[in-house]
Amino acid sequence: MADVAGAGRLPDLTGLLDTCQVGGFRADFVSWGFYTKPAWRNYWHRHSFHEVCLAYTGAGRFSVGGEHHDVGTGEVFLARPGDVHEIESSREDPLGIAFWGFTLRSGREAPGPDERGWWSGLTDPAGPVVSRRTGSLAEVVTALAGYADPVRSGYDAGLAGLGAALVVDTARAFANEDDLQVEPPPRDRPSQVVAAMRRHLADNLCRPVRVRDVAATVHLSERHAERLFREQTGASLMATLRRMRLELAAALLLDAGPTVTEVARACGYPDVRAFSTAFRQLHGHSPLEHRARSGTLHL
């Protein structure tokens, strides 16, 4: 587990992170903080919310009802709403914990007993209360501390995202592994690669572009990149580049401000005569005619 000790910096985030959206749920945070040396004891009590503790050092005992669990570094333990529990730190090796408490409310009809997902680890009263499947909890807790000290512009968006990750990773730690299995979303790798090549063309219309430049952005050979692009679009990379440049030119010419020469250069044509020839071949009229008729000649 990566740098559990960093979790010992978790501050009180009240007022900084009070709520966040997690899928179809809303999580409202009600407590934050950490315990460290000297040895301590948290006597029998219960909460109306989920209380979670991540042990980052030492050892101790976590008791829920009539069950007693030895806990230590790298473990996370959970008291669900209504669970009567206590935590007692070892005197010889004091237990250090980062803790957070939150309520979890569904924005839709409450999940049925046969409906499972990452949240089942929180909602199943018969589920485990101690886990070593901490995922990225230590890293998230450490990142939360970093966003809170010092507080800087954008802290609210950053904390909300980390808060959602904290809730999900907490629930995953206690969920049945079968409840976490989902079908991965379909990803069409060739389409994504072609989209990346089109973006490169669009972002560099005013610059010299060669096939090797486009291929390098998607880490393919020139031949492979050209073949894949042609298969999916029906046109070559350079033909597509020319069309995109001349379509941009047609839009820019509707503004009376820039000259034809300036439009040509903005579209990657340093030679205005070559630009005019290419424009006429695609649009059927010259750039000046296009401007004079406000781009309606093609209608």
Coordinates of C-alpha atoms in Angstrom, one line a residue:
M1 CA 0.0 0.0 0.0
A2 CA 1.5 3.3 -1.1
D3 CA 2.6 5.7 1.6
V4 CA -0.2 5.1 4.2
A5 CA 1.6 7.5 6.5
G6 CA 0.5 10.3 4.3
A7 CA -3.1 9.7 5.4
G8 CA -2.2 11.1 8.8
R9 CA -2.4 14.6 7.4
L10 CA -6.2 14.6 6.8
P11 CA -7.5 17.9 8.2
D12 CA -11.0 18.9 9.2
L13 CA -12.5 19.7 5.8
T14 CA -15.8 21.0 7.2
G15 CA -16.9 24.0 5.1
L16 CA -14.5 23.0 2.3
L17 CA -16.0 19.7 1.3
D18 CA -19.5 19.2 2.6
T19 CA -21.2 17.4 -0.2
C20 CA -20.5 15.8 -3.6
Q21 CA -22.4 13.8 -6.2
V22 CA -21.3 10.1 -6.7
G23 CA -23.2 8.6 -9.7
G24 CA -26.8 8.6 -8.7
F25 CA -26.0 9.3 -5.1
R26 CA -25.4 12.4 -3.0
A27 CA -22.8 12.1 -0.2
D28 CA -22.9 14.6 2.7
F29 CA -19.8 14.7 4.8
V30 CA -20.2 15.3 8.5
S31 CA -16.8 14.6 10.1
W32 CA -13.1 14.7 9.2
G33 CA -9.8 14.3 11.0
F34 CA -7.2 12.0 12.4
Y35 CA -6.0 10.4 15.6
T36 CA -2.4 9.7 16.5
K37 CA -0.2 9.3 19.6
P38 CA -0.6 9.0 22.5
A39 CA -2.7 5.9 23.0
W40 CA -6.5 6.6 23.0
R41 CA -9.9 5.0 23.3
N42 CA -13.1 5.9 21.5
Y43 CA -15.8 4.4 23.9
W44 CA -19.0 2.6 22.8
H45 CA -21.2 4.8 20.7
R46 CA -23.1 4.9 17.4
H47 CA -23.8 7.3 14.5
S48 CA -26.5 8.1 12.1
F49 CA -23.9 8.1 9.3
H50 CA -21.1 5.9 7.9
E51 CA -17.9 6.4 9.8
V52 CA -14.7 5.1 8.1
C53 CA -11.2 4.8 9.6
L54 CA -8.0 4.2 7.7
A55 CA -5.1 3.0 9.9
Y56 CA -1.9 4.6 8.8
T57 CA 0.3 3.4 11.8
G58 CA 0.2 1.3 14.9
A59 CA -2.3 -1.2 16.1
G60 CA -5.6 -1.4 18.0
R61 CA -9.0 -3.1 18.3
F62 CA -12.2 -2.2 16.6
S63 CA -15.4 -3.6 18.2
V64 CA -18.8 -3.7 16.7
G65 CA -21.6 -5.2 18.7
G66 CA -20.2 -8.5 20.1
E67 CA -17.4 -8.8 17.5
H68 CA -13.8 -7.7 18.2
H69 CA -11.3 -7.1 15.3
D70 CA -7.6 -6.5 15.6
V71 CA -6.7 -3.7 13.2
G72 CA -3.4 -2.2 12.1
T73 CA -1.5 -0.3 9.4
G74 CA -3.0 -0.6 6.0
E75 CA -6.5 -1.6 7.1
V76 CA -9.7 0.3 6.8
F77 CA -12.7 -0.3 9.0
L78 CA -16.3 0.8 8.9
A79 CA -19.2 1.5 11.3
R80 CA -22.5 1.7 9.4
P81 CA -25.4 3.9 10.6
G82 CA -26.7 2.5 13.9
D83 CA -23.7 0.2 14.5
V84 CA -22.7 0.4 18.2
H85 CA -18.9 0.3 18.2
E86 CA -15.7 1.4 19.9
I87 CA -12.1 1.8 18.9
E88 CA -9.2 1.2 21.3
S89 CA -5.6 2.0 20.5
S90 CA -2.7 -0.2 21.6
R91 CA -0.7 1.4 24.4
E92 CA 2.6 -0.2 23.2
D93 CA 2.0 0.8 19.5
P94 CA -0.5 3.6 19.4
L95 CA -3.0 3.4 16.5
G96 CA -3.0 6.3 14.0
I97 CA -6.1 6.7 11.9
A98 CA -7.5 9.1 9.4
F99 CA -11.3 9.2 9.6
W100 CA -14.3 10.5 7.6
G101 CA -18.0 10.3 8.1
F102 CA -20.8 10.7 5.5
T103 CA -24.4 10.0 4.7
L104 CA -25.2 8.5 1.3
R105 CA -28.6 9.3 -0.3
S106 CA -29.9 8.1 -3.6
G107 CA -31.1 10.6 -6.1
R108 CA -33.5 8.0 -7.4
E109 CA -35.6 5.2 -6.0
A110 CA -33.5 3.3 -3.4
P111 CA -31.6 0.3 -4.8
G112 CA -33.5 -2.9 -4.4
P113 CA -32.1 -6.0 -2.6
D114 CA -31.1 -7.6 -5.8
E115 CA -29.5 -4.5 -7.2
R116 CA -25.7 -4.4 -6.7
G117 CA -22.9 -2.1 -7.4
W118 CA -20.0 -0.4 -5.7
W119 CA -22.4 1.0 -3.0
S120 CA -23.4 -2.5 -1.8
G121 CA -20.4 -2.4 0.5
L122 CA -22.0 0.4 2.4
T123 CA -25.7 -0.6 2.3
D124 CA -25.4 -4.3 3.2
P125 CA -25.6 -4.5 7.0
A126 CA -24.2 -8.0 6.9
G127 CA -21.1 -7.0 5.0
P128 CA -17.6 -7.0 6.4
V129 CA -16.5 -4.2 8.6
V130 CA -12.7 -4.5 8.2
S131 CA -10.8 -4.7 4.9
R132 CA -7.4 -4.6 3.4
R133 CA -8.7 -3.8 0.0
T134 CA -8.0 -0.1 0.4
G135 CA -7.4 0.7 -3.3
S136 CA -6.3 4.3 -3.7
L137 CA -7.7 5.5 -0.3
A138 CA -4.4 6.5 1.1
E139 CA -3.5 8.5 -2.1
V140 CA -7.0 10.2 -2.1
V141 CA -6.8 11.1 1.6
T142 CA -3.3 12.6 1.0
A143 CA -4.5 14.5 -2.0
L144 CA -7.5 15.9 0.0
A145 CA -5.0 17.2 2.6
G146 CA -3.0 18.9 -0.2
Y147 CA -6.1 20.7 -1.6
A148 CA -7.0 22.0 1.8
D149 CA -3.5 23.3 2.8
P150 CA -3.2 25.8 1.4
V151 CA -6.6 26.6 -0.1
R152 CA -6.2 27.9 -3.7
S153 CA -8.4 28.8 -6.6
G154 CA -10.3 25.7 -7.9
Y155 CA -10.2 23.9 -4.5
D156 CA -14.0 23.3 -4.6
A157 CA -14.0 21.4 -7.9
G158 CA -10.8 19.5 -6.9
L159 CA -12.2 18.5 -3.5
A160 CA -15.6 17.5 -5.0
G161 CA -13.9 15.1 -7.4
L162 CA -11.7 13.6 -4.7
G163 CA -14.7 13.3 -2.3
A164 CA -16.5 11.2 -4.9
A165 CA -13.4 9.0 -5.3
L166 CA -13.2 8.7 -1.5
V167 CA -16.8 7.5 -1.3
V168 CA -16.4 5.0 -4.2
D169 CA -13.1 3.6 -2.9
T170 CA -14.6 3.3 0.6
A171 CA -17.5 1.3 -0.7
R172 CA -15.4 -0.9 -2.9
A173 CA -13.3 -1.9 0.1
F174 CA -16.3 -3.5 1.7
A175 CA -18.2 -4.7 -1.3
N176 CA -18.4 -8.3 -2.5
E177 CA -16.0 -8.7 -5.5
D178 CA -18.9 -10.0 -7.7
D179 CA -20.8 -6.7 -7.1
L180 CA -18.0 -4.7 -8.6
Q181 CA -17.9 -6.6 -11.9
V182 CA -19.2 -4.6 -14.8
E183 CA -18.9 -4.8 -18.6
P184 CA -16.3 -2.4 -19.8
P185 CA -17.7 0.3 -22.1
P186 CA -17.1 -0.5 -25.8
R187 CA -14.1 1.4 -27.2
D188 CA -13.5 1.6 -30.9
R189 CA -9.7 2.0 -30.9
P190 CA -9.4 2.7 -34.7
S191 CA -12.1 5.3 -34.5
Q192 CA -10.4 7.0 -31.6
V193 CA -7.1 7.0 -33.6
V194 CA -8.7 8.5 -36.7
A195 CA -10.4 11.2 -34.5
A196 CA -7.0 12.1 -33.0
M197 CA -5.6 12.4 -36.5
R198 CA -8.4 14.7 -37.6
R199 CA -7.9 16.8 -34.5
H200 CA -4.2 17.2 -35.3
L201 CA -5.1 18.3 -38.8
A202 CA -7.7 20.8 -37.5
D203 CA -5.3 22.2 -34.9
N204 CA -2.6 22.8 -37.5
L205 CA -4.4 24.2 -40.6
C206 CA -2.1 27.2 -40.8
R207 CA 1.1 25.2 -40.4
P208 CA 3.0 22.9 -42.8
V209 CA 1.7 19.4 -42.2
R210 CA 3.1 16.1 -43.6
V211 CA 1.8 12.6 -43.2
R212 CA 4.7 11.8 -40.9
D213 CA 3.6 14.5 -38.5
V214 CA 0.1 13.1 -38.2
A215 CA 1.3 9.5 -37.9
A216 CA 3.7 10.5 -35.1
T217 CA 0.9 11.9 -33.0
V218 CA -0.8 8.5 -32.9
H219 CA 2.4 6.5 -32.7
L220 CA 1.8 4.7 -36.0
S221 CA 3.9 4.3 -39.1
E222 CA 3.1 6.6 -42.0
R223 CA 1.7 3.7 -44.1
H224 CA -0.4 2.4 -41.3
A225 CA -1.8 5.8 -40.4
E226 CA -2.6 6.6 -44.0
R227 CA -4.3 3.2 -44.6
L228 CA -6.4 3.4 -41.4
F229 CA -7.5 7.0 -42.1
R230 CA -8.5 6.2 -45.7
E231 CA -10.4 3.0 -44.6
Q232 CA -12.5 5.0 -42.1
T233 CA -13.0 8.3 -44.0
G234 CA -12.7 7.4 -47.6
A235 CA -10.1 10.1 -48.2
S236 CA -6.4 10.4 -47.7
L237 CA -4.9 12.5 -44.9
M238 CA -3.6 15.2 -47.3
A239 CA -6.9 15.4 -49.2
T240 CA -8.8 15.8 -45.9
L241 CA -6.3 18.5 -44.9
R242 CA -6.9 20.4 -48.1
R243 CA -10.7 20.2 -47.7
M244 CA -10.5 21.4 -44.1
R245 CA -8.3 24.3 -45.0
L246 CA -10.5 25.4 -47.9
E247 CA -13.7 25.1 -45.8
L248 CA -12.0 27.3 -43.1
A249 CA -11.1 29.7 -45.9
A250 CA -14.7 29.9 -47.1
A251 CA -15.8 30.8 -43.5
L252 CA -13.0 33.4 -43.0
L253 CA -13.8 35.1 -46.4
L254 CA -17.3 36.0 -45.1
D255 CA -15.5 38.6 -42.8
A256 CA -14.6 41.6 -44.9
G257 CA -11.6 42.4 -42.6
P258 CA -8.8 40.1 -43.7
T259 CA -7.4 40.2 -47.2
V260 CA -7.4 37.2 -49.5
T261 CA -3.7 36.9 -48.9
E262 CA -4.2 36.9 -45.1
V263 CA -6.9 34.3 -45.4
A264 CA -4.7 32.1 -47.5
R265 CA -1.9 32.3 -45.0
A266 CA -4.2 31.5 -42.1
C267 CA -5.2 28.4 -44.0
G268 CA -1.7 27.2 -44.7
Y269 CA -1.2 28.6 -48.2
P270 CA 1.8 30.9 -48.4
D271 CA 1.2 31.3 -52.2
V272 CA -2.1 33.1 -52.8
R273 CA -2.3 31.9 -56.4
A274 CA -2.1 28.3 -55.3
F275 CA -4.7 29.1 -52.8
S276 CA -7.1 30.7 -55.3
T277 CA -6.7 27.7 -57.7
A278 CA -7.4 25.2 -54.9
F279 CA -10.4 27.2 -53.7
R280 CA -11.9 27.4 -57.2
Q281 CA -11.4 23.6 -57.7
L282 CA -13.4 22.8 -54.5
H283 CA -16.0 25.6 -54.4
G284 CA -16.4 26.3 -58.1
H285 CA -15.6 30.0 -57.9
S286 CA -12.8 32.3 -56.8
P287 CA -12.2 33.6 -53.2
L288 CA -13.2 37.1 -54.3
E289 CA -16.4 35.9 -55.9
H290 CA -17.2 34.0 -52.7
R291 CA -16.7 37.1 -50.6
A292 CA -18.7 39.3 -53.1
R293 CA -21.8 37.0 -52.9
S294 CA -21.4 36.4 -49.1
G295 CA -20.7 32.7 -49.7
T296 CA -24.0 32.0 -51.4
L297 CA -22.7 31.1 -54.9
H298 CA -22.7 27.4 -54.1
L299 CA -26.4 27.4 -53.2

